[in-house]
């Protein structure tokens, strides 16, 4: 490509099917009856100007949506074309998968324009297939191929979250630890972030399947409807995962509460035993006249004996009211 803002450009049908073309060729293909596809790097400084100059024949709303940096999944029919915004799992290095990438698509019978701000692996795989001459030849087939790829990777991500939740549940049952709280919180954040976009994306895919646009033929309807059903199951599973994460958090909170209650109980038992002892030893330690046993050489031993007896009485009392128990060792 002569312009780095154009990442990929291919002819999709005719004798040159799958051939990668230059920017100059793409300008002509986008305006004639040959079906062409161009993918544009939305972060490039020339991208917005190029779209405004060479796609000015599109509906202004479509042009605006292609360059809009803040977008949620949606479908808009403009004339004979479809303006589609979808989200893709983020597989870029150092990124969180749930930080999903916005993919904007203009599709009509003669041209397909896609724009993203970051690398989209589904677009890269589509380019590789077209280069091998194995890619779609119609707009409907292009949409099916792209949506199938996006939905498949979203399903893999949801499966990974399921496995993570099951592993956390086993750990929480087997052990208790503060480190698990952070993992549960991270799981909840991942589910919430993904659910934020995948709910609208499910609705968009269903709307595409139900569209009466000319580029959506009967076979395309059927295949995209299948992807809509898959996305519905994914969203339902994410809702269940969100509930499961809430239950896991409540279980951890219950474990923490039980641990605090046990500690408070131990402190209560210790207090019942040692508060009377502390009172008596403090009382007999008062350095004033008239204290009993001051002139008796055995008074200290008497005091220790009476205190030991008091401890025994208190322990017996706590045992009777079942505050403490003595376990018997089994032979």
PDB file of C-alpha atoms in Angstrom:
ATOM      1  CA  UNK A   1       0.000   0.000   0.000  1.00  0.00           C
ATOM      2  CA  UNK A   2       1.170   3.522  -0.724  1.00  0.00           C
ATOM      3  CA  UNK A   3      -0.773   4.899   2.246  1.00  0.00           C
ATOM      4  CA  UNK A   4      -0.140   3.287   5.605  1.00  0.00           C
ATOM      5  CA  UNK A   5      -3.631   4.239   6.786  1.00  0.00           C
ATOM      6  CA  UNK A   6      -4.940   1.462   4.514  1.00  0.00           C
ATOM      7  CA  UNK A   7      -4.035  -1.806   6.193  1.00  0.00           C
ATOM      8  CA  UNK A   8      -5.657  -4.252   3.760  1.00  0.00           C
ATOM      9  CA  UNK A   9      -7.423  -3.915   0.410  1.00  0.00           C
ATOM     10  CA  UNK A  10      -8.773  -6.745  -1.746  1.00  0.00           C
ATOM     11  CA  UNK A  11     -11.017  -7.387  -4.707  1.00  0.00           C
ATOM     12  CA  UNK A  12     -13.628  -9.922  -3.557  1.00  0.00           C
ATOM     13  CA  UNK A  13     -15.162 -11.139  -6.819  1.00  0.00           C
ATOM     14  CA  UNK A  14     -14.552 -11.298 -10.554  1.00  0.00           C
ATOM     15  CA  UNK A  15     -11.419 -12.550 -12.312  1.00  0.00           C
ATOM     16  CA  UNK A  16      -9.154 -10.834  -9.756  1.00  0.00           C
ATOM     17  CA  UNK A  17     -10.919 -12.411  -6.780  1.00  0.00           C
ATOM     18  CA  UNK A  18      -8.836 -12.188  -3.603  1.00  0.00           C
ATOM     19  CA  UNK A  19      -6.106 -10.060  -5.165  1.00  0.00           C
ATOM     20  CA  UNK A  20      -4.570  -7.434  -2.909  1.00  0.00           C
ATOM     21  CA  UNK A  21      -4.727  -4.038  -4.600  1.00  0.00           C
ATOM     22  CA  UNK A  22      -3.032  -0.688  -4.218  1.00  0.00           C
ATOM     23  CA  UNK A  23      -4.607   2.448  -2.818  1.00  0.00           C
ATOM     24  CA  UNK A  24      -5.016   3.896  -6.318  1.00  0.00           C
ATOM     25  CA  UNK A  25      -6.783   0.749  -7.529  1.00  0.00           C
ATOM     26  CA  UNK A  26      -8.948   0.720  -4.433  1.00  0.00           C
ATOM     27  CA  UNK A  27     -10.222   4.231  -5.160  1.00  0.00           C
ATOM     28  CA  UNK A  28     -11.643   2.985  -8.468  1.00  0.00           C
ATOM     29  CA  UNK A  29     -12.911  -0.342  -7.102  1.00  0.00           C
ATOM     30  CA  UNK A  30     -14.877   1.413  -4.363  1.00  0.00           C
ATOM     31  CA  UNK A  31     -16.727   3.442  -7.014  1.00  0.00           C
ATOM     32  CA  UNK A  32     -17.500   0.763  -9.622  1.00  0.00           C
ATOM     33  CA  UNK A  33     -19.566  -2.425  -9.552  1.00  0.00           C
ATOM     34  CA  UNK A  34     -16.684  -4.676  -8.505  1.00  0.00           C
ATOM     35  CA  UNK A  35     -16.999  -5.757  -4.876  1.00  0.00           C
ATOM     36  CA  UNK A  36     -13.980  -4.530  -2.948  1.00  0.00           C
ATOM     37  CA  UNK A  37     -12.942  -4.449   0.688  1.00  0.00           C
ATOM     38  CA  UNK A  38     -10.643  -1.973   2.395  1.00  0.00           C
ATOM     39  CA  UNK A  39      -9.580  -1.977   6.032  1.00  0.00           C
ATOM     40  CA  UNK A  40      -8.403   1.339   7.453  1.00  0.00           C
ATOM     41  CA  UNK A  41      -6.301   2.042  10.529  1.00  0.00           C
ATOM     42  CA  UNK A  42      -8.457   4.584  12.343  1.00  0.00           C
ATOM     43  CA  UNK A  43      -5.508   5.782  14.429  1.00  0.00           C
ATOM     44  CA  UNK A  44      -3.547   6.979  11.414  1.00  0.00           C
ATOM     45  CA  UNK A  45      -3.581  10.793  11.074  1.00  0.00           C
ATOM     46  CA  UNK A  46      -4.587  10.530   7.387  1.00  0.00           C
ATOM     47  CA  UNK A  47      -7.450   8.081   7.955  1.00  0.00           C
ATOM     48  CA  UNK A  48     -10.255  10.541   8.637  1.00  0.00           C
ATOM     49  CA  UNK A  49      -9.257  12.813   5.745  1.00  0.00           C
ATOM     50  CA  UNK A  50      -9.018   9.842   3.350  1.00  0.00           C
ATOM     51  CA  UNK A  51     -12.474   8.594   4.346  1.00  0.00           C
ATOM     52  CA  UNK A  52     -13.955  12.061   3.935  1.00  0.00           C
ATOM     53  CA  UNK A  53     -12.347  12.520   0.503  1.00  0.00           C
ATOM     54  CA  UNK A  54     -12.774   9.092  -1.105  1.00  0.00           C
ATOM     55  CA  UNK A  55     -15.992   7.906   0.545  1.00  0.00           C
ATOM     56  CA  UNK A  56     -17.868  11.187   0.280  1.00  0.00           C
ATOM     57  CA  UNK A  57     -20.597   9.472  -1.774  1.00  0.00           C
ATOM     58  CA  UNK A  58     -21.644   7.508   1.339  1.00  0.00           C
ATOM     59  CA  UNK A  59     -24.342   8.764   3.657  1.00  0.00           C
ATOM     60  CA  UNK A  60     -22.863  11.450   5.977  1.00  0.00           C
ATOM     61  CA  UNK A  61     -24.093   9.456   8.972  1.00  0.00           C
ATOM     62  CA  UNK A  62     -22.081   6.449   7.779  1.00  0.00           C
ATOM     63  CA  UNK A  63     -18.939   8.551   7.293  1.00  0.00           C
ATOM     64  CA  UNK A  64     -19.363  10.007  10.780  1.00  0.00           C
ATOM     65  CA  UNK A  65     -19.814   6.543  12.303  1.00  0.00           C
ATOM     66  CA  UNK A  66     -16.685   5.228  10.556  1.00  0.00           C
ATOM     67  CA  UNK A  67     -14.485   7.891  12.168  1.00  0.00           C
ATOM     68  CA  UNK A  68     -16.268   8.027  15.547  1.00  0.00           C
ATOM     69  CA  UNK A  69     -13.826   6.958  18.266  1.00  0.00           C
ATOM     70  CA  UNK A  70     -16.421   6.251  20.967  1.00  0.00           C
ATOM     71  CA  UNK A  71     -18.921   3.693  19.727  1.00  0.00           C
ATOM     72  CA  UNK A  72     -21.092   0.859  20.990  1.00  0.00           C
ATOM     73  CA  UNK A  73     -22.419  -2.083  18.953  1.00  0.00           C
ATOM     74  CA  UNK A  74     -25.286  -1.002  16.737  1.00  0.00           C
ATOM     75  CA  UNK A  75     -26.863  -1.463  13.308  1.00  0.00           C
ATOM     76  CA  UNK A  76     -28.137   1.342  11.081  1.00  0.00           C
ATOM     77  CA  UNK A  77     -29.636   0.878   7.622  1.00  0.00           C
ATOM     78  CA  UNK A  78     -28.752   3.757   5.315  1.00  0.00           C
ATOM     79  CA  UNK A  79     -30.154   3.402   1.805  1.00  0.00           C
ATOM     80  CA  UNK A  80     -29.028   0.086   0.347  1.00  0.00           C
ATOM     81  CA  UNK A  81     -26.155  -0.243   2.804  1.00  0.00           C
ATOM     82  CA  UNK A  82     -25.648  -1.270   6.408  1.00  0.00           C
ATOM     83  CA  UNK A  83     -23.609   0.615   8.993  1.00  0.00           C
ATOM     84  CA  UNK A  84     -22.542  -1.983  11.537  1.00  0.00           C
ATOM     85  CA  UNK A  85     -20.481  -1.546  14.685  1.00  0.00           C
ATOM     86  CA  UNK A  86     -19.265  -4.697  16.448  1.00  0.00           C
ATOM     87  CA  UNK A  87     -16.764  -5.546  19.151  1.00  0.00           C
ATOM     88  CA  UNK A  88     -13.873  -8.014  18.962  1.00  0.00           C
ATOM     89  CA  UNK A  89     -11.924  -9.721  21.739  1.00  0.00           C
ATOM     90  CA  UNK A  90      -8.645  -7.909  22.361  1.00  0.00           C
ATOM     91  CA  UNK A  91      -5.785 -10.337  21.725  1.00  0.00           C
ATOM     92  CA  UNK A  92      -3.124  -7.633  21.485  1.00  0.00           C
ATOM     93  CA  UNK A  93      -0.023  -8.065  23.634  1.00  0.00           C
ATOM     94  CA  UNK A  94      -0.358  -6.639  27.127  1.00  0.00           C
ATOM     95  CA  UNK A  95      -4.094  -5.968  26.715  1.00  0.00           C
ATOM     96  CA  UNK A  96      -7.026  -7.406  28.632  1.00  0.00           C
ATOM     97  CA  UNK A  97      -9.282  -9.580  26.431  1.00  0.00           C
ATOM     98  CA  UNK A  98     -12.402  -7.936  27.861  1.00  0.00           C
ATOM     99  CA  UNK A  99     -11.109  -4.515  26.714  1.00  0.00           C
ATOM    100  CA  UNK A 100     -12.903  -5.176  23.451  1.00  0.00           C
ATOM    101  CA  UNK A 101     -11.946  -3.492  20.176  1.00  0.00           C
ATOM    102  CA  UNK A 102     -14.518  -1.528  18.208  1.00  0.00           C
ATOM    103  CA  UNK A 103     -14.862  -2.614  14.570  1.00  0.00           C
ATOM    104  CA  UNK A 104     -16.875  -0.319  12.292  1.00  0.00           C
ATOM    105  CA  UNK A 105     -18.226  -1.741   9.037  1.00  0.00           C
ATOM    106  CA  UNK A 106     -19.909  -0.161   6.051  1.00  0.00           C
ATOM    107  CA  UNK A 107     -21.362  -2.821   3.757  1.00  0.00           C
ATOM    108  CA  UNK A 108     -23.358  -2.545   0.546  1.00  0.00           C
ATOM    109  CA  UNK A 109     -23.540  -4.552  -2.666  1.00  0.00           C
ATOM    110  CA  UNK A 110     -20.346  -3.072  -4.185  1.00  0.00           C
ATOM    111  CA  UNK A 111     -18.049  -2.059  -1.333  1.00  0.00           C
ATOM    112  CA  UNK A 112     -17.084  -2.999   2.202  1.00  0.00           C
ATOM    113  CA  UNK A 113     -15.152  -0.584   4.407  1.00  0.00           C
ATOM    114  CA  UNK A 114     -13.918  -1.591   7.864  1.00  0.00           C
ATOM    115  CA  UNK A 115     -12.191   0.669  10.379  1.00  0.00           C
ATOM    116  CA  UNK A 116     -10.574  -0.139  13.730  1.00  0.00           C
ATOM    117  CA  UNK A 117      -8.320   1.753  16.114  1.00  0.00           C
ATOM    118  CA  UNK A 118      -6.341  -1.341  17.100  1.00  0.00           C
ATOM    119  CA  UNK A 119      -5.327  -4.639  15.534  1.00  0.00           C
ATOM    120  CA  UNK A 120      -8.222  -7.028  15.051  1.00  0.00           C
ATOM    121  CA  UNK A 121      -7.091 -10.624  14.618  1.00  0.00           C
ATOM    122  CA  UNK A 122     -10.301 -11.555  12.792  1.00  0.00           C
ATOM    123  CA  UNK A 123      -9.455  -8.963  10.124  1.00  0.00           C
ATOM    124  CA  UNK A 124      -5.931 -10.365   9.827  1.00  0.00           C
ATOM    125  CA  UNK A 125      -7.274 -13.889   9.375  1.00  0.00           C
ATOM    126  CA  UNK A 126      -9.734 -12.659   6.765  1.00  0.00           C
ATOM    127  CA  UNK A 127      -6.908 -10.980   4.851  1.00  0.00           C
ATOM    128  CA  UNK A 128      -4.905 -14.224   4.943  1.00  0.00           C
ATOM    129  CA  UNK A 129      -7.843 -16.236   3.559  1.00  0.00           C
ATOM    130  CA  UNK A 130      -8.441 -13.749   0.766  1.00  0.00           C
ATOM    131  CA  UNK A 131      -4.765 -13.829  -0.161  1.00  0.00           C
ATOM    132  CA  UNK A 132      -5.117 -17.594  -0.619  1.00  0.00           C
ATOM    133  CA  UNK A 133      -8.211 -17.152  -2.782  1.00  0.00           C
ATOM    134  CA  UNK A 134     -10.455 -18.784  -0.171  1.00  0.00           C
ATOM    135  CA  UNK A 135     -12.371 -15.784   1.097  1.00  0.00           C
ATOM    136  CA  UNK A 136     -15.965 -14.605   0.639  1.00  0.00           C
ATOM    137  CA  UNK A 137     -17.176 -13.358  -2.747  1.00  0.00           C
ATOM    138  CA  UNK A 138     -20.322 -11.492  -1.689  1.00  0.00           C
ATOM    139  CA  UNK A 139     -21.125  -8.887   0.931  1.00  0.00           C
ATOM    140  CA  UNK A 140     -23.380 -11.334   2.766  1.00  0.00           C
ATOM    141  CA  UNK A 141     -20.684 -14.013   2.815  1.00  0.00           C
ATOM    142  CA  UNK A 142     -18.165 -11.434   4.059  1.00  0.00           C
ATOM    143  CA  UNK A 143     -20.428 -10.517   6.985  1.00  0.00           C
ATOM    144  CA  UNK A 144     -21.048 -14.177   7.795  1.00  0.00           C
ATOM    145  CA  UNK A 145     -17.315 -14.971   7.774  1.00  0.00           C
ATOM    146  CA  UNK A 146     -16.456 -12.000   9.972  1.00  0.00           C
ATOM    147  CA  UNK A 147     -19.296 -12.511  12.459  1.00  0.00           C
ATOM    148  CA  UNK A 148     -18.545 -16.244  12.742  1.00  0.00           C
ATOM    149  CA  UNK A 149     -14.911 -15.471  13.567  1.00  0.00           C
ATOM    150  CA  UNK A 150     -15.775 -12.778  16.118  1.00  0.00           C
ATOM    151  CA  UNK A 151     -18.436 -14.925  17.795  1.00  0.00           C
ATOM    152  CA  UNK A 152     -16.153 -17.964  17.912  1.00  0.00           C
ATOM    153  CA  UNK A 153     -13.403 -16.075  19.732  1.00  0.00           C
ATOM    154  CA  UNK A 154     -15.932 -14.498  22.088  1.00  0.00           C
ATOM    155  CA  UNK A 155     -17.184 -18.016  22.848  1.00  0.00           C
ATOM    156  CA  UNK A 156     -13.618 -19.158  23.596  1.00  0.00           C
ATOM    157  CA  UNK A 157     -13.188 -16.205  25.965  1.00  0.00           C
ATOM    158  CA  UNK A 158     -16.439 -17.039  27.734  1.00  0.00           C
ATOM    159  CA  UNK A 159     -15.313 -20.683  28.068  1.00  0.00           C
ATOM    160  CA  UNK A 160     -12.066 -19.503  29.682  1.00  0.00           C
ATOM    161  CA  UNK A 161     -14.066 -17.428  32.161  1.00  0.00           C
ATOM    162  CA  UNK A 162     -16.207 -20.488  32.950  1.00  0.00           C
ATOM    163  CA  UNK A 163     -13.099 -22.554  33.660  1.00  0.00           C
ATOM    164  CA  UNK A 164     -11.676 -19.784  35.834  1.00  0.00           C
ATOM    165  CA  UNK A 165     -14.911 -19.574  37.841  1.00  0.00           C
ATOM    166  CA  UNK A 166     -14.992 -23.349  38.391  1.00  0.00           C
ATOM    167  CA  UNK A 167     -11.362 -23.371  39.543  1.00  0.00           C
ATOM    168  CA  UNK A 168     -12.059 -20.507  41.954  1.00  0.00           C
ATOM    169  CA  UNK A 169     -15.101 -22.300  43.337  1.00  0.00           C
ATOM    170  CA  UNK A 170     -13.026 -25.421  44.053  1.00  0.00           C
ATOM    171  CA  UNK A 171     -10.316 -23.333  45.735  1.00  0.00           C
ATOM    172  CA  UNK A 172     -12.812 -21.459  47.893  1.00  0.00           C
ATOM    173  CA  UNK A 173     -14.421 -24.713  49.052  1.00  0.00           C
ATOM    174  CA  UNK A 174     -11.046 -26.337  49.769  1.00  0.00           C
ATOM    175  CA  UNK A 175      -9.353 -23.365  51.388  1.00  0.00           C
ATOM    176  CA  UNK A 176      -9.933 -19.814  52.513  1.00  0.00           C
ATOM    177  CA  UNK A 177      -7.583 -16.965  51.832  1.00  0.00           C
ATOM    178  CA  UNK A 178      -7.592 -13.257  51.235  1.00  0.00           C
ATOM    179  CA  UNK A 179      -5.763 -13.763  47.920  1.00  0.00           C
ATOM    180  CA  UNK A 180      -8.878 -15.429  46.505  1.00  0.00           C
ATOM    181  CA  UNK A 181     -10.911 -12.271  47.069  1.00  0.00           C
ATOM    182  CA  UNK A 182      -8.790 -10.407  44.523  1.00  0.00           C
ATOM    183  CA  UNK A 183      -9.247 -13.184  41.969  1.00  0.00           C
ATOM    184  CA  UNK A 184     -13.029 -13.188  42.444  1.00  0.00           C
ATOM    185  CA  UNK A 185     -13.145  -9.400  42.049  1.00  0.00           C
ATOM    186  CA  UNK A 186     -11.061  -9.660  38.867  1.00  0.00           C
ATOM    187  CA  UNK A 187     -13.432 -12.318  37.492  1.00  0.00           C
ATOM    188  CA  UNK A 188     -16.446 -10.102  38.192  1.00  0.00           C
ATOM    189  CA  UNK A 189     -14.801  -7.136  36.478  1.00  0.00           C
ATOM    190  CA  UNK A 190     -14.016  -9.237  33.400  1.00  0.00           C
ATOM    191  CA  UNK A 191     -17.585 -10.509  33.173  1.00  0.00           C
ATOM    192  CA  UNK A 192     -19.091  -7.048  33.669  1.00  0.00           C
ATOM    193  CA  UNK A 193     -16.790  -5.468  31.070  1.00  0.00           C
ATOM    194  CA  UNK A 194     -17.559  -8.156  28.484  1.00  0.00           C
ATOM    195  CA  UNK A 195     -21.305  -8.154  29.213  1.00  0.00           C
ATOM    196  CA  UNK A 196     -21.419  -4.398  28.661  1.00  0.00           C
ATOM    197  CA  UNK A 197     -20.720  -4.837  24.935  1.00  0.00           C
ATOM    198  CA  UNK A 198     -21.899  -8.366  24.218  1.00  0.00           C
ATOM    199  CA  UNK A 199     -25.509  -7.697  25.147  1.00  0.00           C
ATOM    200  CA  UNK A 200     -25.839  -4.978  22.473  1.00  0.00           C
ATOM    201  CA  UNK A 201     -23.753  -7.097  20.072  1.00  0.00           C
ATOM    202  CA  UNK A 202     -26.233  -9.962  20.402  1.00  0.00           C
ATOM    203  CA  UNK A 203     -29.019  -7.546  19.464  1.00  0.00           C
ATOM    204  CA  UNK A 204     -27.032  -6.234  16.485  1.00  0.00           C
ATOM    205  CA  UNK A 205     -26.358  -9.715  15.095  1.00  0.00           C
ATOM    206  CA  UNK A 206     -30.013 -10.630  15.517  1.00  0.00           C
ATOM    207  CA  UNK A 207     -31.016  -7.407  13.736  1.00  0.00           C
ATOM    208  CA  UNK A 208     -28.665  -8.230  10.836  1.00  0.00           C
ATOM    209  CA  UNK A 209     -30.248 -11.683  10.558  1.00  0.00           C
ATOM    210  CA  UNK A 210     -33.712 -10.116  10.450  1.00  0.00           C
ATOM    211  CA  UNK A 211     -32.747  -7.337   8.031  1.00  0.00           C
ATOM    212  CA  UNK A 212     -34.415  -7.149   4.623  1.00  0.00           C
ATOM    213  CA  UNK A 213     -31.405  -5.431   3.085  1.00  0.00           C
ATOM    214  CA  UNK A 214     -30.563  -6.711  -0.437  1.00  0.00           C
ATOM    215  CA  UNK A 215     -27.079  -7.859   0.631  1.00  0.00           C
ATOM    216  CA  UNK A 216     -28.615 -10.291   3.150  1.00  0.00           C
ATOM    217  CA  UNK A 217     -29.854 -13.230   1.076  1.00  0.00           C
ATOM    218  CA  UNK A 218     -31.662 -16.312   2.409  1.00  0.00           C
ATOM    219  CA  UNK A 219     -28.475 -18.266   3.132  1.00  0.00           C
ATOM    220  CA  UNK A 220     -26.917 -15.278   4.873  1.00  0.00           C
ATOM    221  CA  UNK A 221     -30.077 -14.877   6.958  1.00  0.00           C
ATOM    222  CA  UNK A 222     -29.855 -18.485   8.088  1.00  0.00           C
ATOM    223  CA  UNK A 223     -26.148 -18.414   8.927  1.00  0.00           C
ATOM    224  CA  UNK A 224     -26.252 -15.096  10.786  1.00  0.00           C
ATOM    225  CA  UNK A 225     -29.335 -16.269  12.697  1.00  0.00           C
ATOM    226  CA  UNK A 226     -27.233 -19.197  13.897  1.00  0.00           C
ATOM    227  CA  UNK A 227     -24.549 -16.783  15.090  1.00  0.00           C
ATOM    228  CA  UNK A 228     -27.236 -14.726  16.848  1.00  0.00           C
ATOM    229  CA  UNK A 229     -28.315 -17.848  18.741  1.00  0.00           C
ATOM    230  CA  UNK A 230     -24.699 -18.547  19.717  1.00  0.00           C
ATOM    231  CA  UNK A 231     -24.291 -14.997  20.959  1.00  0.00           C
ATOM    232  CA  UNK A 232     -27.523 -15.284  22.942  1.00  0.00           C
ATOM    233  CA  UNK A 233     -26.160 -18.381  24.693  1.00  0.00           C
ATOM    234  CA  UNK A 234     -22.884 -16.592  25.397  1.00  0.00           C
ATOM    235  CA  UNK A 235     -24.676 -13.620  26.954  1.00  0.00           C
ATOM    236  CA  UNK A 236     -26.871 -15.935  29.052  1.00  0.00           C
ATOM    237  CA  UNK A 237     -23.746 -17.773  30.240  1.00  0.00           C
ATOM    238  CA  UNK A 238     -22.134 -14.445  31.142  1.00  0.00           C
ATOM    239  CA  UNK A 239     -25.206 -13.536  33.185  1.00  0.00           C
ATOM    240  CA  UNK A 240     -24.874 -16.847  35.033  1.00  0.00           C
ATOM    241  CA  UNK A 241     -21.157 -16.199  35.517  1.00  0.00           C
ATOM    242  CA  UNK A 242     -21.912 -12.787  36.985  1.00  0.00           C
ATOM    243  CA  UNK A 243     -24.312 -14.405  39.463  1.00  0.00           C
ATOM    244  CA  UNK A 244     -21.777 -17.124  40.235  1.00  0.00           C
ATOM    245  CA  UNK A 245     -19.105 -14.499  40.941  1.00  0.00           C
ATOM    246  CA  UNK A 246     -21.519 -12.789  43.341  1.00  0.00           C
ATOM    247  CA  UNK A 247     -22.106 -16.102  45.144  1.00  0.00           C
ATOM    248  CA  UNK A 248     -18.354 -16.728  45.355  1.00  0.00           C
ATOM    249  CA  UNK A 249     -17.845 -13.289  46.853  1.00  0.00           C
ATOM    250  CA  UNK A 250     -20.613 -13.920  49.386  1.00  0.00           C
ATOM    251  CA  UNK A 251     -19.014 -17.264  50.258  1.00  0.00           C
ATOM    252  CA  UNK A 252     -15.683 -15.555  50.884  1.00  0.00           C
ATOM    253  CA  UNK A 253     -17.409 -12.884  52.963  1.00  0.00           C
ATOM    254  CA  UNK A 254     -19.115 -15.643  54.961  1.00  0.00           C
ATOM    255  CA  UNK A 255     -15.770 -17.353  55.570  1.00  0.00           C
ATOM    256  CA  UNK A 256     -14.273 -14.077  56.748  1.00  0.00           C
ATOM    257  CA  UNK A 257     -17.257 -13.458  59.023  1.00  0.00           C
ATOM    258  CA  UNK A 258     -16.945 -16.972  60.495  1.00  0.00           C
ATOM    259  CA  UNK A 259     -13.250 -16.425  61.127  1.00  0.00           C
ATOM    260  CA  UNK A 260     -13.927 -13.109  62.863  1.00  0.00           C
ATOM    261  CA  UNK A 261     -16.686 -14.690  64.941  1.00  0.00           C
ATOM    262  CA  UNK A 262     -14.362 -17.507  66.028  1.00  0.00           C
ATOM    263  CA  UNK A 263     -11.713 -15.000  67.023  1.00  0.00           C
ATOM    264  CA  UNK A 264     -14.248 -12.946  68.960  1.00  0.00           C
ATOM    265  CA  UNK A 265     -15.475 -16.110  70.686  1.00  0.00           C
ATOM    266  CA  UNK A 266     -11.951 -17.041  71.751  1.00  0.00           C
ATOM    267  CA  UNK A 267     -11.434 -13.523  73.076  1.00  0.00           C
ATOM    268  CA  UNK A 268     -14.720 -13.772  74.995  1.00  0.00           C
ATOM    269  CA  UNK A 269     -13.682 -17.062  76.617  1.00  0.00           C
ATOM    270  CA  UNK A 270     -10.295 -15.646  77.552  1.00  0.00           C
ATOM    271  CA  UNK A 271     -11.982 -12.563  78.996  1.00  0.00           C
ATOM    272  CA  UNK A 272     -14.403 -14.634  81.111  1.00  0.00           C
ATOM    273  CA  UNK A 273     -11.464 -16.488  82.642  1.00  0.00           C
ATOM    274  CA  UNK A 274      -8.923 -13.728  83.087  1.00  0.00           C
ATOM    275  CA  UNK A 275     -11.056 -10.704  83.958  1.00  0.00           C
ATOM    276  CA  UNK A 276     -11.952 -12.088  87.437  1.00  0.00           C
ATOM    277  CA  UNK A 277      -8.323 -13.109  87.939  1.00  0.00           C
ATOM    278  CA  UNK A 278      -7.158  -9.662  86.949  1.00  0.00           C
ATOM    279  CA  UNK A 279      -9.650  -8.062  89.324  1.00  0.00           C
ATOM    280  CA  UNK A 280      -8.579 -10.224  92.288  1.00  0.00           C
ATOM    281  CA  UNK A 281      -4.842  -9.903  91.690  1.00  0.00           C
ATOM    282  CA  UNK A 282      -5.274  -6.169  91.306  1.00  0.00           C
ATOM    283  CA  UNK A 283      -7.312  -6.006  94.500  1.00  0.00           C
ATOM    284  CA  UNK A 284      -4.752  -7.963  96.522  1.00  0.00           C
ATOM    285  CA  UNK A 285      -1.975  -5.898  95.037  1.00  0.00           C
ATOM    286  CA  UNK A 286      -3.291  -2.691  96.560  1.00  0.00           C
ATOM    287  CA  UNK A 287      -0.615  -1.394  98.923  1.00  0.00           C
ATOM    288  CA  UNK A 288      -2.860  -0.225 101.813  1.00  0.00           C
ATOM    289  CA  UNK A 289      -3.205  -1.260 105.413  1.00  0.00           C
ATOM    290  CA  UNK A 290      -5.706  -3.900 106.453  1.00  0.00           C
ATOM    291  CA  UNK A 291      -5.102  -6.277 103.536  1.00  0.00           C
ATOM    292  CA  UNK A 292      -5.623  -9.894 104.701  1.00  0.00           C
ATOM    293  CA  UNK A 293      -2.566 -12.129 104.775  1.00  0.00           C
ATOM    294  CA  UNK A 294      -0.035  -9.329 104.772  1.00  0.00           C
ATOM    295  CA  UNK A 295       1.738 -10.801 107.797  1.00  0.00           C
ATOM    296  CA  UNK A 296       1.156 -14.448 106.822  1.00  0.00           C
ATOM    297  CA  UNK A 297       4.099 -16.136 105.090  1.00  0.00           C
ATOM    298  CA  UNK A 298       1.778 -18.639 103.348  1.00  0.00           C
ATOM    299  CA  UNK A 299      -0.695 -16.040 102.055  1.00  0.00           C
ATOM    300  CA  UNK A 300       0.768 -16.037  98.538  1.00  0.00           C
ATOM    301  CA  UNK A 301       0.291 -19.800  98.195  1.00  0.00           C
ATOM    302  CA  UNK A 302      -3.265 -19.521  99.508  1.00  0.00           C
ATOM    303  CA  UNK A 303      -3.971 -16.826  96.909  1.00  0.00           C
ATOM    304  CA  UNK A 304      -2.562 -18.938  94.073  1.00  0.00           C
ATOM    305  CA  UNK A 305      -4.602 -21.905  95.261  1.00  0.00           C
ATOM    306  CA  UNK A 306      -7.860 -19.948  95.437  1.00  0.00           C
ATOM    307  CA  UNK A 307      -7.189 -18.423  92.011  1.00  0.00           C
ATOM    308  CA  UNK A 308      -6.523 -21.882  90.561  1.00  0.00           C
ATOM    309  CA  UNK A 309      -9.769 -23.101  92.092  1.00  0.00           C
ATOM    310  CA  UNK A 310     -11.567 -20.122  90.561  1.00  0.00           C
ATOM    311  CA  UNK A 311     -10.087 -20.940  87.149  1.00  0.00           C
ATOM    312  CA  UNK A 312     -11.276 -24.519  87.507  1.00  0.00           C
ATOM    313  CA  UNK A 313     -14.784 -23.383  88.447  1.00  0.00           C
ATOM    314  CA  UNK A 314     -14.903 -20.995  85.466  1.00  0.00           C
ATOM    315  CA  UNK A 315     -13.669 -23.662  83.057  1.00  0.00           C
ATOM    316  CA  UNK A 316     -16.258 -26.124  84.417  1.00  0.00           C
ATOM    317  CA  UNK A 317     -18.967 -23.501  84.023  1.00  0.00           C
ATOM    318  CA  UNK A 318     -17.935 -22.748  80.417  1.00  0.00           C
ATOM    319  CA  UNK A 319     -17.917 -26.462  79.683  1.00  0.00           C
ATOM    320  CA  UNK A 320     -21.402 -26.889  81.160  1.00  0.00           C
ATOM    321  CA  UNK A 321     -22.809 -24.071  79.030  1.00  0.00           C
ATOM    322  CA  UNK A 322     -20.940 -25.558  76.020  1.00  0.00           C
ATOM    323  CA  UNK A 323     -18.761 -22.557  75.349  1.00  0.00           C
ATOM    324  CA  UNK A 324     -15.767 -24.876  75.332  1.00  0.00           C
ATOM    325  CA  UNK A 325     -15.457 -28.569  74.617  1.00  0.00           C
ATOM    326  CA  UNK A 326     -12.791 -31.151  75.306  1.00  0.00           C
ATOM    327  CA  UNK A 327     -12.303 -33.481  72.384  1.00  0.00           C
ATOM    328  CA  UNK A 328     -11.423 -37.086  73.032  1.00  0.00           C
ATOM    329  CA  UNK A 329      -8.632 -38.587  71.037  1.00  0.00           C
ATOM    330  CA  UNK A 330      -9.769 -41.661  69.173  1.00  0.00           C
ATOM    331  CA  UNK A 331      -7.648 -44.746  69.419  1.00  0.00           C
TER     332      UNK A 331
END
